[in-house]
PDB file of C-alpha atoms in Angstrom:
ATOM      1  CA  MET P   1      63.749 125.917 116.505  1.00 71.00           C
ATOM      2  CA  LEU P   2      64.860 125.031 120.030  1.00 79.00           C
ATOM      3  CA  GLY P   3      64.720 121.325 120.840  1.00 86.00           C
ATOM      4  CA  ARG P   4      62.604 122.069 123.887  1.00 88.00           C
ATOM      5  CA  THR P   5      59.963 123.753 121.713  1.00 94.00           C
ATOM      6  CA  ALA P   6      60.014 120.909 119.182  1.00 95.00           C
ATOM      7  CA  GLY P   7      59.581 118.390 121.993  1.00 95.00           C
ATOM      8  CA  GLY P   8      56.711 120.382 123.475  1.00 96.00           C
ATOM      9  CA  LEU P   9      54.840 120.356 120.164  1.00 97.00           C
ATOM     10  CA  PHE P  10      55.553 116.652 119.571  1.00 97.00           C
ATOM     11  CA  TRP P  11      54.281 115.615 123.009  1.00 97.00           C
ATOM     12  CA  MET P  12      51.348 118.018 123.064  1.00 97.00           C
ATOM     13  CA  PHE P  13      49.842 116.318 120.040  1.00 97.00           C
ATOM     14  CA  ARG P  14      50.801 112.815 121.201  1.00 97.00           C
ATOM     15  CA  TYR P  15      48.863 113.390 124.422  1.00 97.00           C
ATOM     16  CA  LEU P  16      45.815 114.774 122.592  1.00 97.00           C
ATOM     17  CA  GLU P  17      45.801 111.793 120.218  1.00 96.00           C
ATOM     18  CA  ARG P  18      46.200 109.398 123.160  1.00 95.00           C
ATOM     19  CA  ALA P  19      43.222 110.947 124.987  1.00 96.00           C
ATOM     20  CA  GLU P  20      41.071 110.473 121.887  1.00 94.00           C
ATOM     21  CA  ASN P  21      42.248 106.878 121.437  1.00 91.00           C
ATOM     22  CA  ILE P  22      41.419 106.024 125.066  1.00 92.00           C
ATOM     23  CA  ALA P  23      37.922 107.483 124.578  1.00 92.00           C
ATOM     24  CA  ARG P  24      37.461 105.339 121.462  1.00 86.00           C
ATOM     25  CA  LEU P  25      38.537 102.210 123.345  1.00 83.00           C
ATOM     26  CA  LEU P  26      36.184 102.929 126.233  1.00 87.00           C
ATOM     27  CA  GLU P  27      33.287 103.524 123.877  1.00 83.00           C
ATOM     28  CA  THR P  28      33.983 100.130 122.313  1.00 75.00           C
ATOM     29  CA  GLY P  29      34.150  98.399 125.698  1.00 76.00           C
ATOM     30  CA  PHE P  30      30.942 100.056 126.821  1.00 80.00           C
ATOM     31  CA  ARG P  31      29.127  98.931 123.661  1.00 73.00           C
ATOM     32  CA  ILE P  32      30.300  95.332 124.144  1.00 68.00           C
ATOM     33  CA  ALA P  33      29.300  95.333 127.803  1.00 69.00           C
ATOM     34  CA  LEU P  34      25.764  96.339 126.841  1.00 68.00           C
ATOM     35  CA  THR P  35      25.366  93.370 124.505  1.00 61.00           C
ATOM     36  CA  ALA P  36      27.437  90.622 126.188  1.00 60.00           C
ATOM     37  CA  SER P  37      27.029  90.971 129.928  1.00 50.00           C
ATOM     38  CA  HIS P  38      28.190  87.435 130.816  1.00 58.00           C
ATOM     39  CA  GLU P  39      31.566  88.071 129.195  1.00 61.00           C
ATOM     40  CA  ALA P  40      31.854  91.725 130.131  1.00 69.00           C
ATOM     41  CA  GLU P  41      34.766  91.264 132.561  1.00 77.00           C
ATOM     42  CA  ALA P  42      36.918  89.558 129.929  1.00 75.00           C
ATOM     43  CA  GLU P  43      36.103  92.297 127.449  1.00 75.00           C
ATOM     44  CA  TRP P  44      36.979  95.061 129.924  1.00 83.00           C
ATOM     45  CA  GLU P  45      40.268  93.242 130.589  1.00 84.00           C
ATOM     46  CA  SER P  46      41.021  93.335 126.866  1.00 78.00           C
ATOM     47  CA  ILE P  47      40.414  97.105 126.850  1.00 82.00           C
ATOM     48  CA  ILE P  48      43.017  97.544 129.607  1.00 88.00           C
ATOM     49  CA  SER P  49      45.490  95.359 127.686  1.00 81.00           C
ATOM     50  CA  THR P  50      44.903  97.272 124.461  1.00 77.00           C
ATOM     51  CA  ALA P  51      45.556 100.580 126.224  1.00 83.00           C
ATOM     52  CA  GLY P  52      48.948  99.199 127.297  1.00 82.00           C
ATOM     53  CA  VAL P  53      48.343  99.854 131.020  1.00 90.00           C
ATOM     54  CA  ARG P  54      47.743  96.312 132.305  1.00 89.00           C
ATOM     55  CA  ASP P  55      50.632  96.301 134.803  1.00 91.00           C
ATOM     56  CA  ALA P  56      49.694  99.709 136.214  1.00 93.00           C
ATOM     57  CA  TYR P  57      46.058  98.618 136.511  1.00 95.00           C
ATOM     58  CA  LEU P  58      46.851  95.340 138.280  1.00 95.00           C
ATOM     59  CA  ALA P  59      49.105  97.187 140.706  1.00 94.00           C
ATOM     60  CA  LYS P  60      45.961  98.838 142.113  1.00 92.00           C
ATOM     61  CA  ASN P  61      43.108  96.475 141.192  1.00 92.00           C
ATOM     62  CA  ASP P  62      42.503  92.716 141.122  1.00 90.00           C
ATOM     63  CA  HIS P  63      39.375  92.536 138.947  1.00 89.00           C
ATOM     64  CA  PHE P  64      38.106  94.074 135.698  1.00 89.00           C
ATOM     65  CA  ASP P  65      34.617  95.409 136.323  1.00 88.00           C
ATOM     66  CA  GLY P  66      33.382  98.204 134.066  1.00 88.00           C
ATOM     67  CA  ALA P  67      33.242 100.993 136.672  1.00 91.00           C
ATOM     68  CA  THR P  68      36.832 100.399 137.836  1.00 94.00           C
ATOM     69  CA  VAL P  69      38.221 100.182 134.300  1.00 94.00           C
ATOM     70  CA  ILE P  70      36.365 103.335 133.223  1.00 95.00           C
ATOM     71  CA  ASN P  71      37.588 105.277 136.241  1.00 96.00           C
ATOM     72  CA  PHE P  72      41.179 104.088 135.752  1.00 97.00           C
ATOM     73  CA  LEU P  73      41.277 105.056 132.081  1.00 96.00           C
ATOM     74  CA  LEU P  74      39.496 108.369 132.465  1.00 97.00           C
ATOM     75  CA  ARG P  75      40.815 109.919 135.663  1.00 95.00           C
ATOM     76  CA  ASP P  76      43.136 107.812 137.845  1.00 95.00           C
ATOM     77  CA  PRO P  77      46.050 110.083 138.864  1.00 94.00           C
ATOM     78  CA  ASP P  78      48.415 107.070 138.959  1.00 93.00           C
ATOM     79  CA  ASN P  79      47.708 106.243 135.299  1.00 95.00           C
ATOM     80  CA  SER P  80      49.852 108.525 133.141  1.00 93.00           C
ATOM     81  CA  SER P  81      47.718 107.603 130.107  1.00 93.00           C
ATOM     82  CA  ALA P  82      44.398 108.478 131.777  1.00 96.00           C
ATOM     83  CA  VAL P  83      42.408 110.973 129.722  1.00 97.00           C
ATOM     84  CA  MET P  84      42.535 113.712 132.379  1.00 97.00           C
ATOM     85  CA  ASN P  85      46.307 113.339 132.721  1.00 97.00           C
ATOM     86  CA  CYS P  86      46.676 113.440 128.920  1.00 97.00           C
ATOM     87  CA  PHE P  87      44.709 116.704 128.653  1.00 97.00           C
ATOM     88  CA  ALA P  88      46.670 118.216 131.549  1.00 97.00           C
ATOM     89  CA  ALA P  89      49.988 117.198 129.939  1.00 97.00           C
ATOM     90  CA  ALA P  90      48.867 118.505 126.531  1.00 98.00           C
ATOM     91  CA  ARG P  91      47.913 121.866 128.066  1.00 97.00           C
ATOM     92  CA  SER P  92      51.200 122.035 129.994  1.00 97.00           C
ATOM     93  CA  ASN P  93      53.155 121.452 126.777  1.00 97.00           C
ATOM     94  CA  ALA P  94      50.944 123.943 124.897  1.00 97.00           C
ATOM     95  CA  ARG P  95      51.681 126.570 127.539  1.00 96.00           C
ATOM     96  CA  MET P  96      55.413 125.873 127.169  1.00 95.00           C
ATOM     97  CA  VAL P  97      55.245 126.440 123.378  1.00 96.00           C
ATOM     98  CA  ARG P  98      52.515 129.105 123.555  1.00 96.00           C
ATOM     99  CA  THR P  99      54.346 131.544 121.248  1.00 95.00           C
ATOM    100  CA  ALA P 100      54.646 128.864 118.530  1.00 96.00           C
ATOM    101  CA  LEU P 101      50.876 128.282 118.417  1.00 97.00           C
ATOM    102  CA  SER P 102      48.082 130.311 116.863  1.00 97.00           C
ATOM    103  CA  SER P 103      45.627 131.770 119.363  1.00 97.00           C
ATOM    104  CA  GLU P 104      42.977 129.362 118.042  1.00 97.00           C
ATOM    105  CA  VAL P 105      45.091 126.277 118.794  1.00 98.00           C
ATOM    106  CA  TRP P 106      45.957 127.514 122.284  1.00 98.00           C
ATOM    107  CA  GLU P 107      42.331 128.452 123.065  1.00 97.00           C
ATOM    108  CA  ALA P 108      41.023 125.081 121.824  1.00 98.00           C
ATOM    109  CA  THR P 109      43.607 123.250 123.975  1.00 97.00           C
ATOM    110  CA  ASN P 110      42.878 125.358 127.046  1.00 97.00           C
ATOM    111  CA  GLU P 111      39.124 124.978 126.573  1.00 97.00           C
ATOM    112  CA  ALA P 112      39.518 121.198 126.299  1.00 97.00           C
ATOM    113  CA  TRP P 113      41.306 121.085 129.638  1.00 96.00           C
ATOM    114  CA  MET P 114      38.829 123.490 131.305  1.00 96.00           C
ATOM    115  CA  THR P 115      35.876 121.408 130.074  1.00 96.00           C
ATOM    116  CA  MET P 116      37.287 118.014 130.986  1.00 96.00           C
ATOM    117  CA  LYS P 117      38.595 118.992 134.432  1.00 95.00           C
ATOM    118  CA  PRO P 118      35.138 119.408 136.060  1.00 95.00           C
ATOM    119  CA  ALA P 119      33.644 116.618 133.923  1.00 95.00           C
ATOM    120  CA  LEU P 120      36.248 114.160 135.287  1.00 96.00           C
ATOM    121  CA  ALA P 121      36.491 115.582 138.818  1.00 95.00           C
ATOM    122  CA  ARG P 122      34.518 112.600 140.101  1.00 94.00           C
ATOM    123  CA  PRO P 123      33.753 109.089 138.760  1.00 95.00           C
ATOM    124  CA  VAL P 124      31.659 109.174 135.594  1.00 94.00           C
ATOM    125  CA  SER P 125      28.335 107.362 135.874  1.00 90.00           C
ATOM    126  CA  VAL P 126      27.095 104.990 133.182  1.00 84.00           C
ATOM    127  CA  LYS P 127      24.332 107.470 132.430  1.00 87.00           C
ATOM    128  CA  ASP P 128      26.866 110.216 131.632  1.00 92.00           C
ATOM    129  CA  LEU P 129      29.601 108.092 130.008  1.00 93.00           C
ATOM    130  CA  ALA P 130      28.492 108.423 126.374  1.00 91.00           C
ATOM    131  CA  GLY P 131      28.314 112.221 126.643  1.00 94.00           C
ATOM    132  CA  VAL P 132      31.753 112.447 128.307  1.00 96.00           C
ATOM    133  CA  LEU P 133      33.399 110.220 125.687  1.00 94.00           C
ATOM    134  CA  THR P 134      31.850 112.261 122.890  1.00 94.00           C
ATOM    135  CA  SER P 135      33.134 115.458 124.515  1.00 96.00           C
ATOM    136  CA  ILE P 136      36.682 114.022 124.722  1.00 96.00           C
ATOM    137  CA  ARG P 137      36.696 113.169 121.025  1.00 93.00           C
ATOM    138  CA  GLN P 138      35.176 116.490 120.020  1.00 95.00           C
ATOM    139  CA  HIS P 139      37.699 118.569 121.980  1.00 96.00           C
ATOM    140  CA  SER P 140      40.639 116.608 120.605  1.00 96.00           C
ATOM    141  CA  SER P 141      39.227 117.112 117.092  1.00 95.00           C
ATOM    142  CA  LEU P 142      38.762 120.847 117.691  1.00 97.00           C
ATOM    143  CA  VAL P 143      42.460 121.282 118.497  1.00 97.00           C
ATOM    144  CA  ARG P 144      43.400 119.269 115.417  1.00 96.00           C
ATOM    145  CA  GLY P 145      41.008 121.336 113.294  1.00 96.00           C
ATOM    146  CA  ALA P 146      42.449 124.593 114.642  1.00 97.00           C
ATOM    147  CA  LEU P 147      45.952 123.344 113.794  1.00 97.00           C
ATOM    148  CA  HIS P 148      44.939 122.612 110.201  1.00 96.00           C
ATOM    149  CA  GLY P 149      42.928 125.788 109.757  1.00 96.00           C
ATOM    150  CA  THR P 150      45.222 128.388 111.294  1.00 97.00           C
ATOM    151  CA  MET P 151      48.853 127.241 111.358  1.00 96.00           C
ATOM    152  CA  LEU P 152      51.573 127.777 108.785  1.00 94.00           C
ATOM    153  CA  ARG P 153      52.886 124.645 107.093  1.00 94.00           C
ATOM    154  CA  ASN P 154      56.318 125.005 108.640  1.00 93.00           C
ATOM    155  CA  GLU P 155      58.420 123.048 111.107  1.00 94.00           C
ATOM    156  CA  ILE P 156      55.947 123.763 113.918  1.00 96.00           C
ATOM    157  CA  PHE P 157      53.186 122.068 111.963  1.00 97.00           C
ATOM    158  CA  ASP P 158      55.470 119.149 111.086  1.00 96.00           C
ATOM    159  CA  PHE P 159      56.475 118.404 114.677  1.00 97.00           C
ATOM    160  CA  ALA P 160      52.792 118.462 115.672  1.00 97.00           C
ATOM    161  CA  ARG P 161      51.899 116.030 112.892  1.00 97.00           C
ATOM    162  CA  VAL P 162      54.780 113.661 113.642  1.00 97.00           C
ATOM    163  CA  GLY P 163      53.561 113.453 117.259  1.00 97.00           C
ATOM    164  CA  THR P 164      49.993 112.749 116.144  1.00 97.00           C
ATOM    165  CA  PHE P 165      50.874 109.987 113.700  1.00 97.00           C
ATOM    166  CA  VAL P 166      53.460 108.289 115.941  1.00 97.00           C
ATOM    167  CA  GLU P 167      50.768 107.922 118.617  1.00 96.00           C
ATOM    168  CA  ARG P 168      48.115 106.837 116.109  1.00 96.00           C
ATOM    169  CA  ALA P 169      50.341 104.179 114.462  1.00 96.00           C
ATOM    170  CA  ASP P 170      51.189 102.730 117.873  1.00 93.00           C
ATOM    171  CA  ASN P 171      47.500 102.600 118.818  1.00 90.00           C
ATOM    172  CA  THR P 172      46.343 100.879 115.605  1.00 91.00           C
ATOM    173  CA  ALA P 173      49.040  98.195 115.885  1.00 91.00           C
ATOM    174  CA  ARG P 174      48.179  97.524 119.537  1.00 85.00           C
ATOM    175  CA  ILE P 175      44.470  97.171 118.798  1.00 82.00           C
ATOM    176  CA  LEU P 176      45.120  94.647 116.025  1.00 84.00           C
ATOM    177  CA  ASP P 177      47.596  92.708 118.133  1.00 80.00           C
ATOM    178  CA  VAL P 178      45.198  92.405 121.051  1.00 72.00           C
ATOM    179  CA  LYS P 179      42.534  91.016 118.736  1.00 69.00           C
ATOM    180  CA  TYR P 180      44.740  88.052 117.979  1.00 66.00           C
ATOM    181  CA  TYR P 181      46.267  87.347 121.356  1.00 60.00           C
ATOM    182  CA  VAL P 182      43.806  88.459 123.988  1.00 57.00           C
ATOM    183  CA  LEU P 183      40.231  88.546 122.798  1.00 55.00           C
ATOM    184  CA  LEU P 184      39.646  85.032 121.503  1.00 56.00           C
ATOM    185  CA  PRO P 185      39.641  82.323 124.208  1.00 53.00           C
ATOM    186  CA  SER P 186      40.982  79.697 121.761  1.00 57.00           C
ATOM    187  CA  ALA P 187      41.781  79.154 118.094  1.00 58.00           C
ATOM    188  CA  ALA P 188      38.575  77.103 117.806  1.00 59.00           C
ATOM    189  CA  TYR P 189      36.618  80.377 117.866  1.00 60.00           C
ATOM    190  CA  ILE P 190      38.240  81.708 114.679  1.00 61.00           C
ATOM    191  CA  GLY P 191      35.511  82.384 112.118  1.00 61.00           C
ATOM    192  CA  SER P 192      32.771  82.141 114.767  1.00 66.00           C
ATOM    193  CA  SER P 193      30.120  84.784 115.438  1.00 67.00           C
ATOM    194  CA  MET P 194      32.234  85.893 118.423  1.00 67.00           C
ATOM    195  CA  ASP P 195      35.255  86.306 116.147  1.00 71.00           C
ATOM    196  CA  ASN P 196      33.235  88.336 113.639  1.00 72.00           C
ATOM    197  CA  ALA P 197      31.756  90.538 116.371  1.00 72.00           C
ATOM    198  CA  GLN P 198      35.236  91.256 117.734  1.00 73.00           C
ATOM    199  CA  TRP P 199      36.532  92.255 114.310  1.00 79.00           C
ATOM    200  CA  GLU P 200      33.578  94.618 113.990  1.00 78.00           C
ATOM    201  CA  THR P 201      34.515  96.040 117.396  1.00 75.00           C
ATOM    202  CA  ILE P 202      38.078  96.624 116.228  1.00 79.00           C
ATOM    203  CA  LEU P 203      36.799  98.553 113.208  1.00 85.00           C
ATOM    204  CA  ARG P 204      34.480 100.664 115.342  1.00 79.00           C
ATOM    205  CA  SER P 205      37.239 101.480 117.844  1.00 76.00           C
ATOM    206  CA  VAL P 206      39.193 103.260 115.089  1.00 82.00           C
ATOM    207  CA  SER P 207      36.059 104.756 113.451  1.00 81.00           C
ATOM    208  CA  ALA P 208      36.633 102.594 110.391  1.00 86.00           C
ATOM    209  CA  PHE P 209      33.506 100.448 110.331  1.00 85.00           C
ATOM    210  CA  ARG P 210      31.572 102.479 107.762  1.00 88.00           C
ATOM    211  CA  SER P 211      34.605 103.144 105.557  1.00 91.00           C
ATOM    212  CA  PHE P 212      35.444  99.460 105.529  1.00 92.00           C
ATOM    213  CA  ARG P 213      31.895  98.496 104.583  1.00 89.00           C
ATOM    214  CA  TRP P 214      31.918 101.000 101.720  1.00 90.00           C
ATOM    215  CA  LEU P 215      35.065  99.462 100.265  1.00 88.00           C
ATOM    216  CA  ASN P 216      34.509  95.795 101.217  1.00 83.00           C
ATOM    217  CA  GLU P 217      30.807  95.142 101.168  1.00 75.00           C
ATOM    218  CA  SER P 218      31.115  91.445 100.459  1.00 73.00           C
ATOM    219  CA  ASP P 219      34.426  90.560 102.127  1.00 75.00           C
ATOM    220  CA  THR P 220      34.479  90.893 105.935  1.00 74.00           C
ATOM    221  CA  SER P 221      37.210  88.346 106.531  1.00 80.00           C
ATOM    222  CA  PRO P 222      39.994  88.964 109.080  1.00 80.00           C
ATOM    223  CA  ARG P 223      42.480  89.250 106.182  1.00 85.00           C
ATOM    224  CA  ALA P 224      40.394  91.996 104.529  1.00 89.00           C
ATOM    225  CA  ILE P 225      40.108  93.938 107.810  1.00 89.00           C
ATOM    226  CA  ALA P 226      43.804  93.523 108.622  1.00 89.00           C
ATOM    227  CA  ASP P 227      44.689  94.629 105.083  1.00 93.00           C
ATOM    228  CA  PHE P 228      42.500  97.723 105.530  1.00 93.00           C
ATOM    229  CA  LEU P 229      44.013  98.713 108.881  1.00 94.00           C
ATOM    230  CA  ILE P 230      47.632  97.920 107.984  1.00 95.00           C
ATOM    231  CA  LEU P 231      48.168  98.616 104.277  1.00 95.00           C
ATOM    232  CA  ASP P 232      45.339 100.797 102.899  1.00 94.00           C
ATOM    233  CA  LYS P 233      46.651 104.378 102.559  1.00 93.00           C
ATOM    234  CA  ARG P 234      43.107 105.706 102.109  1.00 94.00           C
ATOM    235  CA  MET P 235      42.382 104.876 105.743  1.00 94.00           C
ATOM    236  CA  PRO P 236      43.702 107.706 107.990  1.00 94.00           C
ATOM    237  CA  ARG P 237      44.369 105.348 110.903  1.00 93.00           C
ATOM    238  CA  SER P 238      46.118 102.588 108.948  1.00 96.00           C
ATOM    239  CA  LEU P 239      49.792 101.903 109.636  1.00 97.00           C
ATOM    240  CA  ALA P 240      50.672 102.661 105.999  1.00 97.00           C
ATOM    241  CA  PHE P 241      48.899 106.040 106.097  1.00 97.00           C
ATOM    242  CA  CYS P 242      50.441 107.061 109.429  1.00 97.00           C
ATOM    243  CA  HIS P 243      53.996 106.161 108.448  1.00 98.00           C
ATOM    244  CA  SER P 244      53.728 107.797 105.009  1.00 97.00           C
ATOM    245  CA  LYS P 245      52.736 111.049 106.762  1.00 97.00           C
ATOM    246  CA  ILE P 246      55.543 110.704 109.327  1.00 98.00           C
ATOM    247  CA  LEU P 247      58.066 110.242 106.507  1.00 97.00           C
ATOM    248  CA  GLY P 248      56.741 113.299 104.650  1.00 96.00           C
ATOM    249  CA  ASN P 249      56.901 115.510 107.739  1.00 96.00           C
ATOM    250  CA  LEU P 250      60.348 114.261 108.806  1.00 96.00           C
ATOM    251  CA  THR P 251      61.713 114.709 105.275  1.00 95.00           C
ATOM    252  CA  TYR P 252      60.594 118.347 105.371  1.00 93.00           C
ATOM    253  CA  LEU P 253      62.161 118.828 108.798  1.00 93.00           C
ATOM    254  CA  GLY P 254      65.401 117.150 107.691  1.00 88.00           C
ATOM    255  CA  ARG P 255      65.861 119.589 104.802  1.00 87.00           C
ATOM    256  CA  GLY P 256      66.319 122.426 107.258  1.00 74.00           C
ATOM    257  CA  VAL P 257      68.826 120.533 109.415  1.00 79.00           C
ATOM    258  CA  ASP P 258      70.383 117.459 107.795  1.00 81.00           C
ATOM    259  CA  PRO P 259      68.727 115.372 105.025  1.00 78.00           C
ATOM    260  CA  ASP P 260      70.638 112.326 106.305  1.00 85.00           C
ATOM    261  CA  LEU P 261      69.243 112.387 109.819  1.00 91.00           C
ATOM    262  CA  PRO P 262      68.958 108.853 111.269  1.00 95.00           C
ATOM    263  CA  CYS P 263      65.249 109.357 112.034  1.00 96.00           C
ATOM    264  CA  VAL P 264      64.523 110.142 108.356  1.00 96.00           C
ATOM    265  CA  ALA P 265      66.384 106.997 107.253  1.00 96.00           C
ATOM    266  CA  LEU P 266      64.550 104.884 109.833  1.00 97.00           C
ATOM    267  CA  SER P 267      61.181 106.345 108.846  1.00 97.00           C
ATOM    268  CA  ARG P 268      61.930 105.560 105.185  1.00 96.00           C
ATOM    269  CA  GLN P 269      62.763 101.950 106.089  1.00 95.00           C
ATOM    270  CA  ILE P 270      59.466 101.538 107.945  1.00 96.00           C
ATOM    271  CA  ASP P 271      57.487 103.150 105.109  1.00 96.00           C
ATOM    272  CA  GLU P 272      59.169 100.902 102.523  1.00 94.00           C
ATOM    273  CA  ARG P 273      58.410  97.841 104.659  1.00 91.00           C
ATOM    274  CA  LEU P 274      54.711  98.720 104.404  1.00 93.00           C
ATOM    275  CA  SER P 275      54.625  99.881 100.765  1.00 89.00           C
ATOM    276  CA  GLY P 276      53.995  97.277  98.144  1.00 80.00           C
ATOM    277  CA  ARG P 277      53.321  94.564 100.719  1.00 86.00           C
ATOM    278  CA  ASP P 278      50.600  91.995 100.366  1.00 90.00           C
ATOM    279  CA  ILE P 279      48.506  91.001 103.370  1.00 91.00           C
ATOM    280  CA  GLU P 280      49.173  87.334 102.577  1.00 91.00           C
ATOM    281  CA  GLU P 281      52.900  87.958 103.042  1.00 91.00           C
ATOM    282  CA  ILE P 282      52.188  89.485 106.452  1.00 91.00           C
ATOM    283  CA  PHE P 283      50.012  86.539 107.531  1.00 87.00           C
ATOM    284  CA  ASP P 284      52.715  84.143 106.290  1.00 89.00           C
ATOM    285  CA  GLU P 285      55.276  86.072 108.341  1.00 85.00           C
ATOM    286  CA  GLY P 286      52.905  85.938 111.320  1.00 87.00           C
ATOM    287  CA  LEU P 287      50.536  88.807 112.114  1.00 87.00           C
ATOM    288  CA  HIS P 288      51.548  88.934 115.771  1.00 86.00           C
ATOM    289  CA  GLU P 289      55.251  89.014 114.907  1.00 90.00           C
ATOM    290  CA  PHE P 290      54.628  91.709 112.287  1.00 92.00           C
ATOM    291  CA  LEU P 291      52.643  93.887 114.720  1.00 91.00           C
ATOM    292  CA  GLU P 292      55.167  93.414 117.529  1.00 90.00           C
ATOM    293  CA  ARG P 293      57.870  94.625 115.161  1.00 93.00           C
ATOM    294  CA  SER P 294      55.682  97.567 114.092  1.00 95.00           C
ATOM    295  CA  ILE P 295      55.140  98.662 117.710  1.00 93.00           C
ATOM    296  CA  SER P 296      58.868  98.304 118.401  1.00 95.00           C
ATOM    297  CA  ASP P 297      59.811 100.218 115.217  1.00 96.00           C
ATOM    298  CA  THR P 298      57.413 103.061 116.028  1.00 97.00           C
ATOM    299  CA  ALA P 299      58.842 103.373 119.556  1.00 96.00           C
ATOM    300  CA  ARG P 300      62.397 103.310 118.158  1.00 97.00           C
ATOM    301  CA  LEU P 301      61.464 105.986 115.618  1.00 98.00           C
ATOM    302  CA  ALA P 302      59.960 108.223 118.327  1.00 97.00           C
ATOM    303  CA  SER P 303      63.157 107.906 120.393  1.00 96.00           C
ATOM    304  CA  GLN P 304      65.315 108.668 117.346  1.00 96.00           C
ATOM    305  CA  VAL P 305      63.255 111.783 116.539  1.00 96.00           C
ATOM    306  CA  GLN P 306      63.751 113.013 120.104  1.00 94.00           C
ATOM    307  CA  GLU P 307      67.500 112.378 119.898  1.00 94.00           C
ATOM    308  CA  ASP P 308      68.005 113.905 116.431  1.00 94.00           C
ATOM    309  CA  PHE P 309      66.118 117.105 117.229  1.00 92.00           C
ATOM    310  CA  ARG P 310      67.445 117.313 120.804  1.00 88.00           C
ATOM    311  CA  PHE P 311      64.072 117.679 122.448  1.00 85.00           C
ATOM    312  CA  TYR P 312      65.665 118.202 125.825  1.00 72.00           C
ATOM    313  CA  GLY P 313      68.321 120.618 124.583  1.00 55.00           C
TER     314      GLY P 313
END
């Protein structure tokens, strides 16, 4: 496969996953704002930080009110991670690799862009926000469903999956890291009702609240939640799950090129660092330090994948 095609598939599914993650974050911020109006600005600020666009946001805005944050994350042309820009970039990449996709995957991607373009042509009102966020998640899921239901399990499928899980692992680590270093005003709040509510928000932002409650009915401690989102391979947005899938897909891709590719070795190192770990070891190491390293490792892995498969060749 040409590197350009591989890169198009990788980035197409990264952008679709990013659009869905932004919608999940906004839904969380909106829910908090409805129940904690006096602290809403601080909560909206944390949403911007979690999305990793704080510098770009502050370059244009000097406050964190809900309407401005929502507009910036959904449709600001200067924000490369805005949902509309993500759908446009995903469609552009899909068009580039059109012959590698089934007609169902292409049609689902094109329909997503055609639906979201008019929906985000102007600022979204509070009245319409819930419906728009649901539509974003549904369209991203439709493309993913079409991929699973119609595509061969070959290198095309593997590049798409690597892109999805690289983006998802990065997002989960960022959300957990922000919980510790942005949301709480001071360590004195640890264990408070505010702390517990924020952990619940973190679970909801990755659609893990119900799954967590099924498995941990009596233990809702920060350690139990961190363990669930970092190490539990049953949770499809945990770091352990994402990196085990990346390793599987890269191993398959390496067989057709070179089993000793640096990206396969790096992916194996990351997977081994997560396998067999205990959450107490991670807290002893320092959760923030662990998550910073995870974000850095995921970025390094993405760069290595691009280099090994010559995405720009």
